[in-house]
mmCIF file of C-alpha atoms in Angstrom:
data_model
loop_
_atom_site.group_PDB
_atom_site.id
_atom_site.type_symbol
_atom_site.label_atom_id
_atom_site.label_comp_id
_atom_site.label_asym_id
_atom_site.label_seq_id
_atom_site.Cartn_x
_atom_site.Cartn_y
_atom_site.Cartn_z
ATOM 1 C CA UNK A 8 -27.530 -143.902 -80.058
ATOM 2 C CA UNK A 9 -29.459 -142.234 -76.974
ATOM 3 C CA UNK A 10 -30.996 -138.761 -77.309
ATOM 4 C CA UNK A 11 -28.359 -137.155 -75.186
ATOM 5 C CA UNK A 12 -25.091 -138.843 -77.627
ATOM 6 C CA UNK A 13 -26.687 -136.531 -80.257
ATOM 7 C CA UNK A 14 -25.322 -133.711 -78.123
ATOM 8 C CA UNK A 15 -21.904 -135.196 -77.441
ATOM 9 C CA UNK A 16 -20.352 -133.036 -80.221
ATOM 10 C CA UNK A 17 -21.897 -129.761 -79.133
ATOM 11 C CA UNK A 18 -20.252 -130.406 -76.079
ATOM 12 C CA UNK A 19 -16.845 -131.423 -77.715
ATOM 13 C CA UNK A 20 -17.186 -127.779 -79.747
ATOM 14 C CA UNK A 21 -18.259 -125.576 -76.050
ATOM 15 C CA UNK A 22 -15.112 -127.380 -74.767
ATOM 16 C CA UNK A 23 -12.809 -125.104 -77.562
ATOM 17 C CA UNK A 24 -12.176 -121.577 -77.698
ATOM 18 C CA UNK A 25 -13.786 -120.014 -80.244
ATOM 19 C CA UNK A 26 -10.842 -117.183 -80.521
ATOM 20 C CA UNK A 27 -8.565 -119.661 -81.165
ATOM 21 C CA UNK A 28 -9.988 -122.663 -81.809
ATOM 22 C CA UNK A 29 -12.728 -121.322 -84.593
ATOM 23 C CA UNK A 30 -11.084 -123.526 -87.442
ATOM 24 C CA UNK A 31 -11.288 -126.433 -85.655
ATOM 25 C CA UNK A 32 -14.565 -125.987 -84.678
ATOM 26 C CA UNK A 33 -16.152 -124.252 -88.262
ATOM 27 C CA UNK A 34 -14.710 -128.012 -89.289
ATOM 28 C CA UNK A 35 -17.317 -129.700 -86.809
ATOM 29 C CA UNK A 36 -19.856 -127.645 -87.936
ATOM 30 C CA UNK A 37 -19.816 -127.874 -91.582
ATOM 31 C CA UNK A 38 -18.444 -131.606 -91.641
ATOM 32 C CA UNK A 39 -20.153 -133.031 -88.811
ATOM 33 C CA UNK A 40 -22.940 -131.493 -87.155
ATOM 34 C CA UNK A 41 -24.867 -129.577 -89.885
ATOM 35 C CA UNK A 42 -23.143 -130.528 -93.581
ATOM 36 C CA UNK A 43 -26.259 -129.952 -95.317
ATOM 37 C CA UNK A 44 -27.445 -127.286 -93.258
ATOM 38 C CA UNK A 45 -24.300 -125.243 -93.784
ATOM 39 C CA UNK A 46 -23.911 -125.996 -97.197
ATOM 40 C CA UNK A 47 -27.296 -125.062 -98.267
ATOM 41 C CA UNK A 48 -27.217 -121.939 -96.195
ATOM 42 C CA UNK A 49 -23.960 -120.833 -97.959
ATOM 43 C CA UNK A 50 -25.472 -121.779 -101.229
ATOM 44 C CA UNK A 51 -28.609 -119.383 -100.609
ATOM 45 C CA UNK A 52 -25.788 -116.697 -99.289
ATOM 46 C CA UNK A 53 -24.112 -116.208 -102.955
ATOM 47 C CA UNK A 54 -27.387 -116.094 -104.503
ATOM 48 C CA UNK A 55 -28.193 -112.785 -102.274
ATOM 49 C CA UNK A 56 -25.353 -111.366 -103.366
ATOM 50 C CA UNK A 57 -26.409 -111.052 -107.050
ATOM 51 C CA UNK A 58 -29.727 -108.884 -105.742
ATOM 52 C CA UNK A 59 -26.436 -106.083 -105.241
ATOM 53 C CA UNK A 60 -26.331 -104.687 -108.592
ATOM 54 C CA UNK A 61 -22.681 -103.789 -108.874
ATOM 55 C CA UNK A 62 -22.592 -107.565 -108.331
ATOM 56 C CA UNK A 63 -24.828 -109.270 -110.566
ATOM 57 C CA UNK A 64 -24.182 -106.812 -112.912
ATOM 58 C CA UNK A 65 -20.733 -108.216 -112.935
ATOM 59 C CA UNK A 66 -21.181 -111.777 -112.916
ATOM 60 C CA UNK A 67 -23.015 -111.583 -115.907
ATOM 61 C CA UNK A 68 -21.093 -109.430 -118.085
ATOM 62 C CA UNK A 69 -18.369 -112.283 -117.172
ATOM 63 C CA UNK A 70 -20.322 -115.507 -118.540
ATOM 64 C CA UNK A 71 -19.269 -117.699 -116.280
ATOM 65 C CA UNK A 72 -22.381 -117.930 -114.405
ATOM 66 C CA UNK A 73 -24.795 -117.831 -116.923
ATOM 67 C CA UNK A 74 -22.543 -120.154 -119.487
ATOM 68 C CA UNK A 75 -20.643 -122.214 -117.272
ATOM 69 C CA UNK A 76 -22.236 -122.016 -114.286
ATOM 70 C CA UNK A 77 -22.335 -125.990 -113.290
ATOM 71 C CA UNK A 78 -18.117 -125.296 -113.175
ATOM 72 C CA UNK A 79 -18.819 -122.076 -111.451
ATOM 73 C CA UNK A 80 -20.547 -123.797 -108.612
ATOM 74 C CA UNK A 81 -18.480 -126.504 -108.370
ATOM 75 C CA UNK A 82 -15.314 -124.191 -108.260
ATOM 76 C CA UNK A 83 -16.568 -121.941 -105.676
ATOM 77 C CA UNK A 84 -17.745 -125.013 -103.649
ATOM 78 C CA UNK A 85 -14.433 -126.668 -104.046
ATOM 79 C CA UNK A 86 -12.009 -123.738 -103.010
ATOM 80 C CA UNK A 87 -13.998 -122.709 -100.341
ATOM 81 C CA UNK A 88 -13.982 -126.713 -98.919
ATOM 82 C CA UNK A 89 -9.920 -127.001 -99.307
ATOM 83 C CA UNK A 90 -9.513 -123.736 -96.872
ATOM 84 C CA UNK A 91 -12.178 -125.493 -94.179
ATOM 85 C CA UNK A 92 -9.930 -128.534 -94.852
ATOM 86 C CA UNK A 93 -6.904 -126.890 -94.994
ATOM 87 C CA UNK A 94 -6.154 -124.162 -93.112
ATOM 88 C CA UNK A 95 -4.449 -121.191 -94.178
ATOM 89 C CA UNK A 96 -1.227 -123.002 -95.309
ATOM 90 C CA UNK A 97 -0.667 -125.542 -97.989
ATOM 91 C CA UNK A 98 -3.416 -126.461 -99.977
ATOM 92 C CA UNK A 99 -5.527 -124.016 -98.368
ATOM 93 C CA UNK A 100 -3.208 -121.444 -99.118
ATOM 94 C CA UNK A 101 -3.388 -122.455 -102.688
ATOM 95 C CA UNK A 102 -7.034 -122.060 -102.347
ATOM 96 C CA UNK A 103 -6.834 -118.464 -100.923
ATOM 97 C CA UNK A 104 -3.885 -117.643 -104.074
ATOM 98 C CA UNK A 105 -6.897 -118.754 -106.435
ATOM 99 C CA UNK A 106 -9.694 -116.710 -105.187
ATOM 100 C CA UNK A 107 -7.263 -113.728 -104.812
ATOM 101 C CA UNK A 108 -5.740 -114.447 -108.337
ATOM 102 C CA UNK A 109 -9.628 -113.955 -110.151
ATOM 103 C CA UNK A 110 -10.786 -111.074 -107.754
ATOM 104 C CA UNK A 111 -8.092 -108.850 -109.199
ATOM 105 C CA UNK A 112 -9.060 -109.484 -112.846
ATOM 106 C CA UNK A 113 -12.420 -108.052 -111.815
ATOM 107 C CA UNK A 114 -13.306 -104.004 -110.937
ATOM 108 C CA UNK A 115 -14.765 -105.548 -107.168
ATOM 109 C CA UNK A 116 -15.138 -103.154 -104.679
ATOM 110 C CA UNK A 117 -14.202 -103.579 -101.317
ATOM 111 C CA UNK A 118 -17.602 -102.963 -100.179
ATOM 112 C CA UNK A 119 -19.252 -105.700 -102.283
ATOM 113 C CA UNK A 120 -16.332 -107.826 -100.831
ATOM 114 C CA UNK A 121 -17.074 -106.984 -97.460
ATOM 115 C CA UNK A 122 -20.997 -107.614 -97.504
ATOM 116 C CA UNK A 123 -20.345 -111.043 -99.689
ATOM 117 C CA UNK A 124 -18.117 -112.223 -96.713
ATOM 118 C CA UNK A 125 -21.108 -110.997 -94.375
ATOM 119 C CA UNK A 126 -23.181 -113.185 -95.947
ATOM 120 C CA UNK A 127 -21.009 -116.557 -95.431
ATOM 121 C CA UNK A 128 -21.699 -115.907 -91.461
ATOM 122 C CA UNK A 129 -25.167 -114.315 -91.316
ATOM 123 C CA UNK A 130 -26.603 -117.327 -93.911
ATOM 124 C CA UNK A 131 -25.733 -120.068 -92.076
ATOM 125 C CA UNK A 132 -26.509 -118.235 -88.507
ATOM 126 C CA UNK A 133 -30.277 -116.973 -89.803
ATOM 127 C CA UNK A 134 -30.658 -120.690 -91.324
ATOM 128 C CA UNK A 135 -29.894 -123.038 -88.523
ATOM 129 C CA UNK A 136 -32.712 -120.424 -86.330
ATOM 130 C CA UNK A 137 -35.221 -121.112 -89.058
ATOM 131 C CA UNK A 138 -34.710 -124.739 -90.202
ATOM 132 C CA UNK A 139 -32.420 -126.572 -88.182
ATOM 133 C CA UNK A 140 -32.348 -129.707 -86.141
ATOM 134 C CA UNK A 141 -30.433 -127.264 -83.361
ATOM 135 C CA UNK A 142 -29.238 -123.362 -83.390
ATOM 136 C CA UNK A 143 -26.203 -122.350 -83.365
ATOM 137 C CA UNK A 144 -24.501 -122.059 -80.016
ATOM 138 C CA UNK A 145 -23.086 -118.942 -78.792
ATOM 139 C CA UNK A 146 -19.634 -120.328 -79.030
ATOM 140 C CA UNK A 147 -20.327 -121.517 -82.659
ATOM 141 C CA UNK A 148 -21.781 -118.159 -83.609
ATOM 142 C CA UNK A 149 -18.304 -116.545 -82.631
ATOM 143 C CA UNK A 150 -15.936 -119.083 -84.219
ATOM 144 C CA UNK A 151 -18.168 -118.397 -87.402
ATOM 145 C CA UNK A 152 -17.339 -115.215 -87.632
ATOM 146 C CA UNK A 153 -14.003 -115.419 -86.396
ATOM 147 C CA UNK A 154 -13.280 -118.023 -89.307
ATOM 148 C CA UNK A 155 -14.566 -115.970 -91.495
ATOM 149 C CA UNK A 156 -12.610 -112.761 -90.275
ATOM 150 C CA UNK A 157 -9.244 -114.544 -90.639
ATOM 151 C CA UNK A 158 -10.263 -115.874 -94.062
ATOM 152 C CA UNK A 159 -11.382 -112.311 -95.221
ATOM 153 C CA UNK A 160 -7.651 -110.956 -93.962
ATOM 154 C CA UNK A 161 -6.208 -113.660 -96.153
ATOM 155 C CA UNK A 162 -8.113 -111.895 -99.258
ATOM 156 C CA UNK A 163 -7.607 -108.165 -98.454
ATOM 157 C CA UNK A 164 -10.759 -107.320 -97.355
ATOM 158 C CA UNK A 165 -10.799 -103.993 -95.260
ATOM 159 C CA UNK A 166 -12.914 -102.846 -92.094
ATOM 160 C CA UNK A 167 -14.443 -106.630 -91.450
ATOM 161 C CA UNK A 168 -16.972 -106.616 -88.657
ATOM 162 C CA UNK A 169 -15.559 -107.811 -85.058
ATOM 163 C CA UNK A 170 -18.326 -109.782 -84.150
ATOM 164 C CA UNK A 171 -21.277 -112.192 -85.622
ATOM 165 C CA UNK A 172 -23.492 -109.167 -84.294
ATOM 166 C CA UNK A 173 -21.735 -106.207 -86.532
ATOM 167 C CA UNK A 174 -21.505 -109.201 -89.259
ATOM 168 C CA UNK A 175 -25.890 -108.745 -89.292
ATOM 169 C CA UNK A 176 -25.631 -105.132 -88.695
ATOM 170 C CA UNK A 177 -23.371 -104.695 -92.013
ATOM 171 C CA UNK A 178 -25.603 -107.749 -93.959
ATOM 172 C CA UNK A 179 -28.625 -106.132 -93.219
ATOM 173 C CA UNK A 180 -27.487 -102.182 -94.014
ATOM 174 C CA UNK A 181 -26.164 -103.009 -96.957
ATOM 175 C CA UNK A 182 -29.119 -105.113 -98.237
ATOM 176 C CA UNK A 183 -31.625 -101.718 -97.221
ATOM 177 C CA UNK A 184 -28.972 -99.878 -99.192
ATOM 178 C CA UNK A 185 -27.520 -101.202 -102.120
ATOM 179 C CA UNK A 186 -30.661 -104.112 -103.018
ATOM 180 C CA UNK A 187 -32.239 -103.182 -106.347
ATOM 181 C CA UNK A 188 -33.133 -104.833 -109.842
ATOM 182 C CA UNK A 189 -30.118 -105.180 -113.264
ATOM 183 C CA UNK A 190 -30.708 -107.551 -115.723
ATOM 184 C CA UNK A 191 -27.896 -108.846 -115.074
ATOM 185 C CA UNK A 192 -28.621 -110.124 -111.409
ATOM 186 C CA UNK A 193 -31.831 -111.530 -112.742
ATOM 187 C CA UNK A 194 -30.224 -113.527 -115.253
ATOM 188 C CA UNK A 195 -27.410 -114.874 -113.176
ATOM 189 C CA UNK A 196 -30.344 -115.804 -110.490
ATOM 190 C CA UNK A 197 -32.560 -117.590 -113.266
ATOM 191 C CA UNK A 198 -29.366 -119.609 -114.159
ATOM 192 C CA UNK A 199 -28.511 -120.744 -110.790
ATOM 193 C CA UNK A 200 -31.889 -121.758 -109.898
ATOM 194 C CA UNK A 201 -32.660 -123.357 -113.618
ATOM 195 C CA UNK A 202 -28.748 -125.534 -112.124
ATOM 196 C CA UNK A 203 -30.896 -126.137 -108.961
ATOM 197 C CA UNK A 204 -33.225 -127.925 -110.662
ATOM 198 C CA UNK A 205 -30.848 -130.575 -111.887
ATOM 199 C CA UNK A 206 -29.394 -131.537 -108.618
ATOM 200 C CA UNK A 207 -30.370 -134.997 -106.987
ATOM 201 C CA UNK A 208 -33.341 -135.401 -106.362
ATOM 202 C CA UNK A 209 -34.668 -132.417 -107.549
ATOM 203 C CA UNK A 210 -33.773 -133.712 -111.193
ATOM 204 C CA UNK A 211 -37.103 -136.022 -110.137
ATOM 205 C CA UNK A 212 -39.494 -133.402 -109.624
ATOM 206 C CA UNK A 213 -40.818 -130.765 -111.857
ATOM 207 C CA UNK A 214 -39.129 -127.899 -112.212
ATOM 208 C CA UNK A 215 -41.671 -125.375 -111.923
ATOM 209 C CA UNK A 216 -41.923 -127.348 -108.113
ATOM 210 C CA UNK A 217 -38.149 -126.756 -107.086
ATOM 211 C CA UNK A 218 -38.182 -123.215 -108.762
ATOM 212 C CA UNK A 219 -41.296 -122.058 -106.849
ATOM 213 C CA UNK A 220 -40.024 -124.181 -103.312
ATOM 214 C CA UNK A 221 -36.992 -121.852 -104.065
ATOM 215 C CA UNK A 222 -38.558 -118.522 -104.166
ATOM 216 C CA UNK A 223 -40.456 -119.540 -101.477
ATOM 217 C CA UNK A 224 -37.845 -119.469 -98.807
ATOM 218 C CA UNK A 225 -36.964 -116.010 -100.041
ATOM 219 C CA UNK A 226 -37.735 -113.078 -97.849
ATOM 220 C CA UNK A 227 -39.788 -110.243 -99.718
ATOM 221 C CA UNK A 228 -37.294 -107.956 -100.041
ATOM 222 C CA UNK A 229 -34.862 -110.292 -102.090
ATOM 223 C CA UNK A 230 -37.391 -111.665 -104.197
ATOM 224 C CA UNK A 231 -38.448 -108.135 -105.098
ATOM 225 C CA UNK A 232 -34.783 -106.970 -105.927
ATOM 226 C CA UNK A 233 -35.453 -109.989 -108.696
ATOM 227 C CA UNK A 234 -38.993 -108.940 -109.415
ATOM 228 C CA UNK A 235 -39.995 -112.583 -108.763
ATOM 229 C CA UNK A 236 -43.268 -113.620 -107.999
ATOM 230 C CA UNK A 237 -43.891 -114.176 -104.373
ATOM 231 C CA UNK A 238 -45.594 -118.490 -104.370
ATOM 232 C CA UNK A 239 -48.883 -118.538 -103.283
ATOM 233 C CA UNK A 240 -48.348 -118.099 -99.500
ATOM 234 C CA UNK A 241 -50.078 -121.438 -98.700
ATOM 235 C CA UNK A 242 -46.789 -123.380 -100.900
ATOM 236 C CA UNK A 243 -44.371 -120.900 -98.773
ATOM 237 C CA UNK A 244 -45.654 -122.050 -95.474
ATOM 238 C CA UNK A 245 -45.534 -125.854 -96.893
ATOM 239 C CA UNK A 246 -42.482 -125.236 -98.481
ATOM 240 C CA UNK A 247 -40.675 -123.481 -94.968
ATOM 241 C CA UNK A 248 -42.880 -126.613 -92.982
ATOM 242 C CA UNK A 249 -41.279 -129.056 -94.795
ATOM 243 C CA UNK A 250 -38.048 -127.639 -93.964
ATOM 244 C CA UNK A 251 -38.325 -127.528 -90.693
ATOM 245 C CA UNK A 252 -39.524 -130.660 -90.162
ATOM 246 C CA UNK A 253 -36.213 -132.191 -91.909
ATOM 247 C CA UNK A 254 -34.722 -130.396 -88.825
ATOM 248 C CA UNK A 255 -37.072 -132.936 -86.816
ATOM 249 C CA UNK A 256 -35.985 -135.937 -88.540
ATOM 250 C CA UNK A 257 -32.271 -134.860 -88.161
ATOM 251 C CA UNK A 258 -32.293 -134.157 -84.279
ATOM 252 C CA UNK A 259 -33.821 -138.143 -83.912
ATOM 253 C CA UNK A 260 -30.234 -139.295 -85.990
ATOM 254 C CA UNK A 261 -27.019 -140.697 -85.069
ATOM 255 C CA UNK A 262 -24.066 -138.349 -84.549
ATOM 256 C CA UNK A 263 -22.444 -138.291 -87.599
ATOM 257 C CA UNK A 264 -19.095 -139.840 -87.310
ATOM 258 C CA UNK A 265 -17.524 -139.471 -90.856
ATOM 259 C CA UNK A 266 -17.050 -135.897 -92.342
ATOM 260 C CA UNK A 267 -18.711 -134.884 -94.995
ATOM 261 C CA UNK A 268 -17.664 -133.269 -97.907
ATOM 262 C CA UNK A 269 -18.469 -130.736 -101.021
ATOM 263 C CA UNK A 270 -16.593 -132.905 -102.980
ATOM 264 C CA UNK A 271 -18.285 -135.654 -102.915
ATOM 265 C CA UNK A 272 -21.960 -134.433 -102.936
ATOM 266 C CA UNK A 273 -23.728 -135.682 -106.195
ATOM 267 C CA UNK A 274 -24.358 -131.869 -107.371
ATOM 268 C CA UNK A 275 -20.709 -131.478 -107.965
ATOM 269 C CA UNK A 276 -19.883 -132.966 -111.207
ATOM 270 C CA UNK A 277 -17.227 -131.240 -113.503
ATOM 271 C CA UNK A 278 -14.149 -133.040 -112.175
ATOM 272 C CA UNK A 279 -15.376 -137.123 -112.132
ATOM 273 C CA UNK A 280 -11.765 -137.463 -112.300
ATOM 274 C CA UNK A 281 -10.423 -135.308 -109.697
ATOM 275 C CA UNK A 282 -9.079 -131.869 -109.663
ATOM 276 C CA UNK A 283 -6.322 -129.881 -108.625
ATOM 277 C CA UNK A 284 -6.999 -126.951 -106.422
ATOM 278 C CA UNK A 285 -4.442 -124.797 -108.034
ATOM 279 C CA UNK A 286 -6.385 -125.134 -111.270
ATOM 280 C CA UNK A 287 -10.076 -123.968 -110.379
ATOM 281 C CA UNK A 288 -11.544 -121.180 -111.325
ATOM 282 C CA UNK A 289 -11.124 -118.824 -114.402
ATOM 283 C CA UNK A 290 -7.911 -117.913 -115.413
ATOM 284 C CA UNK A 291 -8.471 -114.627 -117.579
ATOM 285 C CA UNK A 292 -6.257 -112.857 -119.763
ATOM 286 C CA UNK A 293 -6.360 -109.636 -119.023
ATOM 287 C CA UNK A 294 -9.650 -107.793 -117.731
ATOM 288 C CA UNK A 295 -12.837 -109.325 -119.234
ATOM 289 C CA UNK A 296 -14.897 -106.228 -118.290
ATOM 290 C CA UNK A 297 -14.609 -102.574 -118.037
ATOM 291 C CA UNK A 298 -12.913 -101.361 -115.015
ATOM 292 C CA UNK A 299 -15.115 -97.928 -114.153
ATOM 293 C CA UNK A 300 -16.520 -99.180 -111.090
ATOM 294 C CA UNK A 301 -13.670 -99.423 -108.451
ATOM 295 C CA UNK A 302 -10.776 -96.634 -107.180
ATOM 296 C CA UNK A 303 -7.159 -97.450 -107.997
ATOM 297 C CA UNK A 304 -5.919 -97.068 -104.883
ATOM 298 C CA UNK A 305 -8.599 -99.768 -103.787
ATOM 299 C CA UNK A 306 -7.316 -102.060 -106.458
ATOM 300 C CA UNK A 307 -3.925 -101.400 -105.348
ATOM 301 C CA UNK A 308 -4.360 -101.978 -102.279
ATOM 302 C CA UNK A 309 -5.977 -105.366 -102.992
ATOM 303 C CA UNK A 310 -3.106 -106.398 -104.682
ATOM 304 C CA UNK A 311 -0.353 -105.102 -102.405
ATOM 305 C CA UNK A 312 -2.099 -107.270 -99.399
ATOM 306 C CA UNK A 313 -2.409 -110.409 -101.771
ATOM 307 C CA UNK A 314 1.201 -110.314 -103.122
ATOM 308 C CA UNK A 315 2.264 -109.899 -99.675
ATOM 309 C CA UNK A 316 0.104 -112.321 -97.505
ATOM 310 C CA UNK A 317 -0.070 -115.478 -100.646
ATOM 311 C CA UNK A 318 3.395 -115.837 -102.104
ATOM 312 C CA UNK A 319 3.404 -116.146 -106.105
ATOM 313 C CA UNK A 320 2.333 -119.215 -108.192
ATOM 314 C CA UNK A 321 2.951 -120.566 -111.349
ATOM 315 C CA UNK A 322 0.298 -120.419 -113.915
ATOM 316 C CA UNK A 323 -1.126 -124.071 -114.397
ATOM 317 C CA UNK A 324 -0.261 -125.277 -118.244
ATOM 318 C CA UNK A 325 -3.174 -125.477 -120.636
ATOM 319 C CA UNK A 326 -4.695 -122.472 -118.628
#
């Protein structure tokens, strides 16, 4: 494979419209061109979000990531893969009826929603700049946040940034605004980055290494929301080196030619058997936590714009 056939699909993707073509070409980009990449990014994205109080706060009082959070990450993986995969019909419909189904048994706002959906497109963006074997392209930076806008109108999300540039503006306000310490963040946090530690290969290296490599590629301002330590700043510019020169190695490989997929990565692990979209996630009886932090006419509205846009389903048996 010659230097310039490791372009050939950046061409293929500058070739689409990224008004109308952004699921076809989010599916290059997180299949093809920069699996890892993408799904690390996205990874790092729903970690900021538990540095929002209301958030973490949240999360924790639910259990599920603190208890069960192997299944959490798998789940959240795993839905988010069958609407790439998908679309917004079928199975990725189903997908969209499942994250919809568990936001309403939770007091959300539409704000948190909102900056949790900035995150998916700033992540990845911010990422690819810092570590990876190529930027973003202008045309991928748009279908990004197009995806993402059509995806966040399937959920009932209000007031969604046009562009990838109001998608920063929004990330970064809200971070300056609402970033702060709860126990509850920190303890969600510790308990996805204790999970980080048994994912191949990190399950090989100490875990005092992979926990301080994490904080390391941290800016200031989220580690302090945690109150974690900053690394010494020697490891951080190892750590962020090391990184970056993966980015190296990756720009010198053959165009991948086979997509790649959450599912079969060897840090998902609660379905060995398979699993049926319909049936992910938590399926909660009633409201597991105290509903003071939302407006009812936000939660109605929620619900009004899910009932309308995802068509009912049948709860799965056993659930």
């Amino acid at each position: 494979m010659t230097r310039a056939g490791r372009y050939d699909r950046l061409r293929e993707i500058e070739l689409l419209d990224p008004e109308t073509d952004h699921l076809e070409i989010y599916r290059l980009m997180s299949m093809y061109e920069f699996p890892w990449d993408i799904n690390q990014a996205l990874s790092f994205a729903l970690f900021r979000t538990y540095a929002v109080p209301t958030i973490g706060k949240l999360l924790a009082e639910t259990g599920e990531f603190t208890e069960r959070v192997q299944k959490r990450y798998d789940d959240t993986g795993l839905i988010l893969e069958a609407v790439l995969e998908h679309g917004f019909s079928g199975t990725g419909k189903d997908a969209i009826r499942r994250m919809n189904q568990m936001h309403r048994s939770y007091p959300i706002s539409g704000d948190d929603m909102r900056y949790t959906l900035c995150t998916f497109v700033v992540s990845p963006i911010r990422w690819m700049d810092a570590y990876g074997w190529r930027p973003f392209s202008e045309t991928e930076k748009v279908a990004s946040a197009n995806y993402y806008r059509e995806l966040g109108r399937h959920m009932g999300i209000k007031d969604i940034p046009a562009t990838w540039q109001e998608f920063c503006e929004v990330h970064d306000a809200y971070e300056r605004e609402r970033f702060g310490y709860d126990p509850g963040g920190r303890a969600v946090a510790d308990s996805t980055l204790a999970l980080l530690c048994t994912f191949p290969p990190n399950d090989k290296a100490p875990a005092a290494l992979i926990d301080a490599f994490s904080r390391s590629l941290m800016d200031p301002h989220l580690r302090e929301a945690f109150r974690y330590e900053a690394p010494p700043r020697w490891f951080r510019a190892l750590s962020r080196a090391a990184l970056r020169l993966r980015g190296r190695v990756v720009r010198a490989m053959p165009v991948r030619t086979r997509p790649k997929f959450v599912r079969d990565l060897p840090s998902i692990r609660s379905y060995p058997n398979g699993f049926d979209v319909r049936e992910l996630g938590t399926f909660p009886q009633g409201c597991p936590v105290p509903h003071g932090r939302t407006s009812p006419a936000a939660a109605t509205d929620a619900d009004t714009y899910s009932d309308r846009v995802v068509s009912p389903q049948v709860t799965p048996s056993g659930a």
